[in-house]
Coordinates of C-alpha atoms and ligand atoms in Angstrom, one line a residue:
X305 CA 0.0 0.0 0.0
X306 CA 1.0 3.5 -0.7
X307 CA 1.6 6.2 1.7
X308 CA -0.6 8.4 2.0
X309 CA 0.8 12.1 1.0
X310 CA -0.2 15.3 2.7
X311 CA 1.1 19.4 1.3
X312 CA 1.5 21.8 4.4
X313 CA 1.5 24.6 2.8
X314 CA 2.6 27.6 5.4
X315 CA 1.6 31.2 3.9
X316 CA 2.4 33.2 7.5
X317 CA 1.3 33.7 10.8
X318 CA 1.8 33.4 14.6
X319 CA 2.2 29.3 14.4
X320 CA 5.2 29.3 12.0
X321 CA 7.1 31.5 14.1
X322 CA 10.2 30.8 16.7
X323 CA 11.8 32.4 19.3
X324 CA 15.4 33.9 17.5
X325 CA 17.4 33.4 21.0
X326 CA 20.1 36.0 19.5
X327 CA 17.8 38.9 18.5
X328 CA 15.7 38.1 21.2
X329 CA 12.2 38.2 18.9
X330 CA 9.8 36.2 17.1
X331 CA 10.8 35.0 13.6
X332 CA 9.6 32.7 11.1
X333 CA 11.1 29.1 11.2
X334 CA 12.1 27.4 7.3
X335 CA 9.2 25.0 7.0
X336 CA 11.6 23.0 5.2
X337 CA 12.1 22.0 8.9
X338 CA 8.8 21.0 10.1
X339 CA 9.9 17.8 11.3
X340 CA 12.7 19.2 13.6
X341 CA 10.3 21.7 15.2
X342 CA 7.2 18.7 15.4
X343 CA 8.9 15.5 15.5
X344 CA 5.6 14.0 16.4
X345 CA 4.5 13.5 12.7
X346 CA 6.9 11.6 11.9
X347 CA 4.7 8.8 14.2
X348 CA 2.2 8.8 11.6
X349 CA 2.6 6.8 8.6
X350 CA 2.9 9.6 5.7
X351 CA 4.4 11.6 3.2
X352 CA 4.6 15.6 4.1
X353 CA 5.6 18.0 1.8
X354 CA 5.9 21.6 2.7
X355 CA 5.3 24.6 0.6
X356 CA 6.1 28.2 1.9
X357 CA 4.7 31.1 0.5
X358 CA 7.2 34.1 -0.7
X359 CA 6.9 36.6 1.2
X360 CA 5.0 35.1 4.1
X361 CA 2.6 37.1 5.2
X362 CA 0.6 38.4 8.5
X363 CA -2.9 37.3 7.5
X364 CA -4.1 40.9 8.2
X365 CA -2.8 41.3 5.0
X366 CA -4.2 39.4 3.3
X367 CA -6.3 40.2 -0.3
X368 CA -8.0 38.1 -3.2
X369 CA -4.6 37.5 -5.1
X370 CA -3.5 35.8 -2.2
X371 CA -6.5 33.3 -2.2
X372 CA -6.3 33.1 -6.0
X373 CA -3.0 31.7 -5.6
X374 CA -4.0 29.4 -2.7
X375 CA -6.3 28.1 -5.5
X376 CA -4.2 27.9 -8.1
X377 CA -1.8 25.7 -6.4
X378 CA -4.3 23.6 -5.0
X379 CA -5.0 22.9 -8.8
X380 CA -1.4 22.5 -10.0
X381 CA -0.6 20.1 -7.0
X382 CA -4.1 18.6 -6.4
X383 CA -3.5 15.1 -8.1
X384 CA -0.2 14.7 -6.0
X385 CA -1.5 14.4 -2.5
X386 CA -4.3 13.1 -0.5
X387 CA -4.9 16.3 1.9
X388 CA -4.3 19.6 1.7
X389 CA -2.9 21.8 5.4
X390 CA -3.1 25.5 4.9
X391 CA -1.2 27.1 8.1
X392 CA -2.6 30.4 8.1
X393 CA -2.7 33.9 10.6
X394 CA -5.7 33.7 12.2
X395 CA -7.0 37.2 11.5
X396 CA -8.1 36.2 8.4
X397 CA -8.6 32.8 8.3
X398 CA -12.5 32.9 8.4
X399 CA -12.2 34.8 5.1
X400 CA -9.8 32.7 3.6
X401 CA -11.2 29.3 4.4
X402 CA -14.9 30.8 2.9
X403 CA -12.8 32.4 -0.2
X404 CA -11.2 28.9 -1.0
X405 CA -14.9 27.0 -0.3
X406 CA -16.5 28.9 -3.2
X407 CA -13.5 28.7 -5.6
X408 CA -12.8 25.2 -5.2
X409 CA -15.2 23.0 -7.5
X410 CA -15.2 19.8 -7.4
X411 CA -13.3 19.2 -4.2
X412 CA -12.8 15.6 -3.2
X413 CA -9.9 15.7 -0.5
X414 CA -9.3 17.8 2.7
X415 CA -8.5 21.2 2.5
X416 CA -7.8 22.3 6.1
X417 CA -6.9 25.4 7.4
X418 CA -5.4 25.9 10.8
X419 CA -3.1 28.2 12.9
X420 CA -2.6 29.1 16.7
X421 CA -2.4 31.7 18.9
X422 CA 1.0 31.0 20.2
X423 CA 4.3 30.4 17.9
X424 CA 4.9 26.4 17.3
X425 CA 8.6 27.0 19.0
X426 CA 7.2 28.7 22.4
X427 CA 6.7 25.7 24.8
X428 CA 3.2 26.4 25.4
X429 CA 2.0 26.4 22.3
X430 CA -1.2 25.5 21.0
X431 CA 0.3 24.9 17.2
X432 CA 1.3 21.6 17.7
X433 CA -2.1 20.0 18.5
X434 CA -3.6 22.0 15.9
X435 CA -0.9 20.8 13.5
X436 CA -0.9 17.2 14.5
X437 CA -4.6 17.0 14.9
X438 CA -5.4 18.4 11.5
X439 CA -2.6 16.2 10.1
X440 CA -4.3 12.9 11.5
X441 CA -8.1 14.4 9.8
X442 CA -6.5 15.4 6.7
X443 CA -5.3 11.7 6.4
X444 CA -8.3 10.0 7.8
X445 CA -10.2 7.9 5.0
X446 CA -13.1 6.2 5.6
X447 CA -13.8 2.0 4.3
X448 CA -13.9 2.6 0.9
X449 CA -10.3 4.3 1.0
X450 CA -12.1 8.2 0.6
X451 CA -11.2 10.8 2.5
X452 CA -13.9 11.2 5.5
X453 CA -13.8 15.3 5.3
X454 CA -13.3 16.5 1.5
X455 CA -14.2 20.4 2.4
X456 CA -12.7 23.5 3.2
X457 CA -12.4 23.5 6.9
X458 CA -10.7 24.8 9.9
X459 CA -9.3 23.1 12.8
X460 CA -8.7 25.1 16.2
X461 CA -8.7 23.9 19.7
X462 CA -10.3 20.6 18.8
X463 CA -12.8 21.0 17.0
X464 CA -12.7 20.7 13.1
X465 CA -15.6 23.3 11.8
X466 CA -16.7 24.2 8.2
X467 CA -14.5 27.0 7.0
X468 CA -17.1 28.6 5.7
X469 CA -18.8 28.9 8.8
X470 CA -16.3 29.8 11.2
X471 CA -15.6 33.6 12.9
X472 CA -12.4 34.2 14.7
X473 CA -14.6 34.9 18.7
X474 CA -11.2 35.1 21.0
X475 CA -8.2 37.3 20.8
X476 CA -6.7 36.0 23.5
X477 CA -7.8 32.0 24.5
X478 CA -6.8 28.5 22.4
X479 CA -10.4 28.7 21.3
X480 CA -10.0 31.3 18.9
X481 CA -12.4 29.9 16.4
X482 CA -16.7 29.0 16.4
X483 CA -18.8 28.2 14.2
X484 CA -22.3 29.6 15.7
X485 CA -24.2 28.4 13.0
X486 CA -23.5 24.6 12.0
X487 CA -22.4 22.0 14.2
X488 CA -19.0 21.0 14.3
X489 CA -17.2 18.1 11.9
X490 CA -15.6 16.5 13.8
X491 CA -14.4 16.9 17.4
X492 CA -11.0 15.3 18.7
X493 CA -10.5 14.2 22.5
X494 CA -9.0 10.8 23.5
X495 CA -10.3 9.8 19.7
X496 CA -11.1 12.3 16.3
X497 CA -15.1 11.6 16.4
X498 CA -16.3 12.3 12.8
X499 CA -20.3 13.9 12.8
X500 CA -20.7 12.3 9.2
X501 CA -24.1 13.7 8.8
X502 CA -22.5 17.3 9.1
X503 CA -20.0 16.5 6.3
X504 CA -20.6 17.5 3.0
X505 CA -19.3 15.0 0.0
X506 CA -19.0 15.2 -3.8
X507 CA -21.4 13.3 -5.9
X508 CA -18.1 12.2 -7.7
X509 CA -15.3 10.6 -6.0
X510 CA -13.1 11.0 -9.1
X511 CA -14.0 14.2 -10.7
X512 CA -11.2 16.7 -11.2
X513 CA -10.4 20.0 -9.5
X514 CA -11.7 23.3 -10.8
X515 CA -11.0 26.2 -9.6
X516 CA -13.0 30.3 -9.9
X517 CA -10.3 32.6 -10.1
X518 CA -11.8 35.6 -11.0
X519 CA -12.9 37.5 -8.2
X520 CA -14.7 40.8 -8.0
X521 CA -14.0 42.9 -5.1
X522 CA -15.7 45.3 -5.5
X523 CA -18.0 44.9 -2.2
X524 CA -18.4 47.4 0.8
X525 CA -19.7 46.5 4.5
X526 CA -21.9 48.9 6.0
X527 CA -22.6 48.1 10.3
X528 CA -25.7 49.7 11.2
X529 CA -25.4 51.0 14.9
X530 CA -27.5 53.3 17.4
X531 CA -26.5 56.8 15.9
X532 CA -25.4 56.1 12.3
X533 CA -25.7 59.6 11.0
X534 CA -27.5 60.4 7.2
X535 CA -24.1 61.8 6.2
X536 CA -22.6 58.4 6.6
X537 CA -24.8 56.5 4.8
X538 CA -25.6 58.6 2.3
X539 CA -21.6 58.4 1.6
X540 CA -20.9 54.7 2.2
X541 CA -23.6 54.0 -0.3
X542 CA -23.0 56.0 -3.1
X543 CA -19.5 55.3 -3.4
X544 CA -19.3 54.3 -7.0
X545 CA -16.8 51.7 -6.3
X546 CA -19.3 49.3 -5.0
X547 CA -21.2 47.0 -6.8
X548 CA -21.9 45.2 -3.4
X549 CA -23.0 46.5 0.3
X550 CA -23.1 43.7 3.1
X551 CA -25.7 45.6 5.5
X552 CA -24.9 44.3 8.9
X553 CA -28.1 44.8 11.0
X554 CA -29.1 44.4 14.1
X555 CA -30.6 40.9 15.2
X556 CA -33.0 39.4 12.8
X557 CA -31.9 41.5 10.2
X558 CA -33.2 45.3 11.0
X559 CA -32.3 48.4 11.0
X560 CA -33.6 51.9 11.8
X561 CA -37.3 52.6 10.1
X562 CA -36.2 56.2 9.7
X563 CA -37.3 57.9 6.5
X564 CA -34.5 58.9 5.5
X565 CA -32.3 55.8 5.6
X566 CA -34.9 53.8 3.7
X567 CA -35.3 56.2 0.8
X568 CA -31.2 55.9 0.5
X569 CA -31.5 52.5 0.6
X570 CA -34.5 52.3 -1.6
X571 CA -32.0 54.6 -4.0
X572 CA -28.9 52.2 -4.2
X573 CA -31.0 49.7 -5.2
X574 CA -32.8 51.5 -7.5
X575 CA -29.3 52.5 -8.9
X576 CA -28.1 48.6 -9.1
X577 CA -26.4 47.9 -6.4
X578 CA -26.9 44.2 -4.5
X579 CA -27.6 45.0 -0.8
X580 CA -27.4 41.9 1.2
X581 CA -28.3 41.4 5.2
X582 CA -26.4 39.6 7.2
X583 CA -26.7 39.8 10.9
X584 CA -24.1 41.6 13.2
X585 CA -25.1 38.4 16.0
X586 CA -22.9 35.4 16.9
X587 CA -25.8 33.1 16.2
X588 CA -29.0 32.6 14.1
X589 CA -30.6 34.4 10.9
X590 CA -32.4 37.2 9.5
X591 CA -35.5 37.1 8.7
X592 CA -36.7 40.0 7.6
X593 CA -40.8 38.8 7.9
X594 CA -40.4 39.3 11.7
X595 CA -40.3 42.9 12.3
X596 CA -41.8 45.9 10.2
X597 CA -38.1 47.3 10.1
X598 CA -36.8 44.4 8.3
X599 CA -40.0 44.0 6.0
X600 CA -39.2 47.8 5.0
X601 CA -35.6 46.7 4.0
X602 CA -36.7 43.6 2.2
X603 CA -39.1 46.2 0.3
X604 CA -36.4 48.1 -1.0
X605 CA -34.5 45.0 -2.5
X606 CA -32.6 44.2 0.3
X607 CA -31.9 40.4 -0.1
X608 CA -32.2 38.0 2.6
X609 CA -28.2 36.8 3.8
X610 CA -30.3 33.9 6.3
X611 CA -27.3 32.6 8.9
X612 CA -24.5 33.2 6.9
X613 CA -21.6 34.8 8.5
X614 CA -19.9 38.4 7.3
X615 CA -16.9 36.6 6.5
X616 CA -18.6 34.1 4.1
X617 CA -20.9 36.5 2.5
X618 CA -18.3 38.6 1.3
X619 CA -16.2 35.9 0.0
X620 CA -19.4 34.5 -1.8
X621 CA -20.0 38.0 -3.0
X622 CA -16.5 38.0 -4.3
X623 CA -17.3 34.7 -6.0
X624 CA -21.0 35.4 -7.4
X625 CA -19.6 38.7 -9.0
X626 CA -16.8 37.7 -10.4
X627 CA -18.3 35.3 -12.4
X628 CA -20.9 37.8 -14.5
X629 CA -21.7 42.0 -14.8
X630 CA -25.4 40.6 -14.4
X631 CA -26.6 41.8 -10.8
X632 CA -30.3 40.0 -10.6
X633 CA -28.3 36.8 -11.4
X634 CA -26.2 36.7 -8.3
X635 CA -28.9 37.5 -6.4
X636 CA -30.9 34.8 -7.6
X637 CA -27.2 32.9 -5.9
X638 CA -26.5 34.4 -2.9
X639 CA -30.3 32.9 -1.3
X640 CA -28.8 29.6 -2.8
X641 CA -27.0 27.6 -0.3
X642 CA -24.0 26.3 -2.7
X643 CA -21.4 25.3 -0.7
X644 CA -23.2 24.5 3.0
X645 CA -22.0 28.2 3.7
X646 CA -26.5 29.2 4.4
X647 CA -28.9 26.8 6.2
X648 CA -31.4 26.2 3.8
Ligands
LIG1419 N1 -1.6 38.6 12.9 C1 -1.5 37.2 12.9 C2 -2.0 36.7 11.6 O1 -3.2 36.7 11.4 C3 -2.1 36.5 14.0 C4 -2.1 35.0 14.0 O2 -1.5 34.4 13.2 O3 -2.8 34.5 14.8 O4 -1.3 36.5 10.7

């Protein structure tokens, strides 16, 4: 039997980083030398190859050519290996994991994104379980020799969540990462338990990779709170960069019933733009047949982002509007759950 092959592919971030005793700072370690740093995976029966992005990068800075080459890769190297790792900054990771989720077709094999709070080379850290953990999933495979998680997820603090679900919660704890909306994958403790009826898998085992590069970013996000002023809005909305406003509201998907913010929002979508709601909570979904402020929104065109997070709904804006000019058909997408990223 062959080994079975894993790519760590490190692109930046807290967990690749090592304490440089001489200049007395954190620096990043050559992944080159994974093995020295986590001798542990050498326990497991498997090939790992490790790819570094050039520069690295603090995931805070991170933008759509970065994911555009996450995917491209995927592509060039996706017959190669059984399981992708994708060591990532946190900051961003929600965004990226979401990004990849829409622009990966086709995907049969784990794509797993993980990271930590603390540097793999500081004795504490949490990188190593999240390393070795997501090693062990990305290589699990189920009777029939398939892999038993082929999505885009993220692993953190022992729980293995659908990327496109997850918000970075903590700045501070291992448990940096939730995913309010959609039960958890899998969950590892003395064993990795697998919820298989949470797990999305591809009609075709053998189909090949495709990937969506072309992206459109051209997407604002507008947070409604107590005291929003006219002037704001006004300006936010009619910048003429944005084919896209994510409106986060207030619970259920409202906002203020004031005149005057309805007419402008009534007038962005009267002048093209796609205004989507998404919630500013953890947890749950507008529904904007609850309360006469939402039902006003929903009158001026406002479409209905259900439980999706912020994170995803850009990322799937990003997606949807890079694929056509045409603005009605992306709507008619984003109330379609494509990639388990809405319940619905
Ligand atoms: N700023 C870092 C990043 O997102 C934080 C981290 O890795 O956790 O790249």
């Amino acid at each position: 039997m062959t080994k079975s092959s894993l790519l760590l592919i490190y692109t930046g971030g807290t967990i690749g980083m090592k304490h440089d005793a001489e200049e007395q700072t954190l620096k990043p370690f050559d992944f080159r030398q994974i093995l020295e740093e986590v001798p542990e995976l050498l326990k497991f029966a498997l090939k790992v190859d490790t790819y570094t992005f050039d520069p690295l990068i603090d995931s805070s800075d991170i933008e759509a050519k970065h994911w555009i080459e996450l995917a491209q890769l995927l592509k060039e190297k996706y017959d190669q290996y059984d399981g992708f790792i994708i060591l990532h900054g946190t900051d961003t990771m929600a965004y990226t994991a979401s990004a990849l989720s829409f622009m990966l077709d086709g995907l049969s094999k784990p794509v797993i994104l993980t990271g930590s709070q603390l540097p793999i080379g500081v004795a504490r850290t949490d990188g190593k379980e999240n390393l070795i953990s997501s090693v062990e999933i990305a290589s699990a495979k189920d009777n029939d020799g398939h892999p038993l998680v082929p999505e885009v997820c993220i692993y953190f603090d022992s729980l293995l969540m659908r990327g496109n679900r997850c918000i970075k919660v903590n700045a501070d704890i291992f448990a940096a990462f939730q995913s309010p909306n959609f039960p958890p994958l899998a969950k590892a403790g003395i064993n990795i338990k697998y919820y298989e009826e949470y797990i999305r898998k591809p009609l075709d085992w053998y189909q090949s990779l495709s990937i969506n590069t072309k992206l459109d970013t051209r997407v604002g996000i507008l947070k409604i709170h107590p005291g929003i002023t006219k002037e704001a809005v006004k300006y936010f909305l009619e910048i003429s960069h944005h084919r896209a406003i994510i409106l986060e509201t207030y619970g259920a998907g409202n906002a203020p019933m004031k005149e005057w913010f309805i007419q402008l929002i009534k007038e962005a979508n009267m002048s093209g733009k796609i205004l989507l709601n998404v919630t500013q909570c953890l947890a749950g979904k507008v529904d904007m047949n609850i309360y006469a402020n939402g039902k006003a929104l929903s009158k001026c065109g406002v479409i209905n982002g259900y439980d999706s997070t912020t994170e995803s709904a850009l990322a799937k804006l990003f997606y949807l509007m890079g694929k056509t000019e045409d603005n009605e058909w992306v709507k008619t997408m984003l109330i379609r759950n494509l990639k388990g990223e809405i319940s619905k």
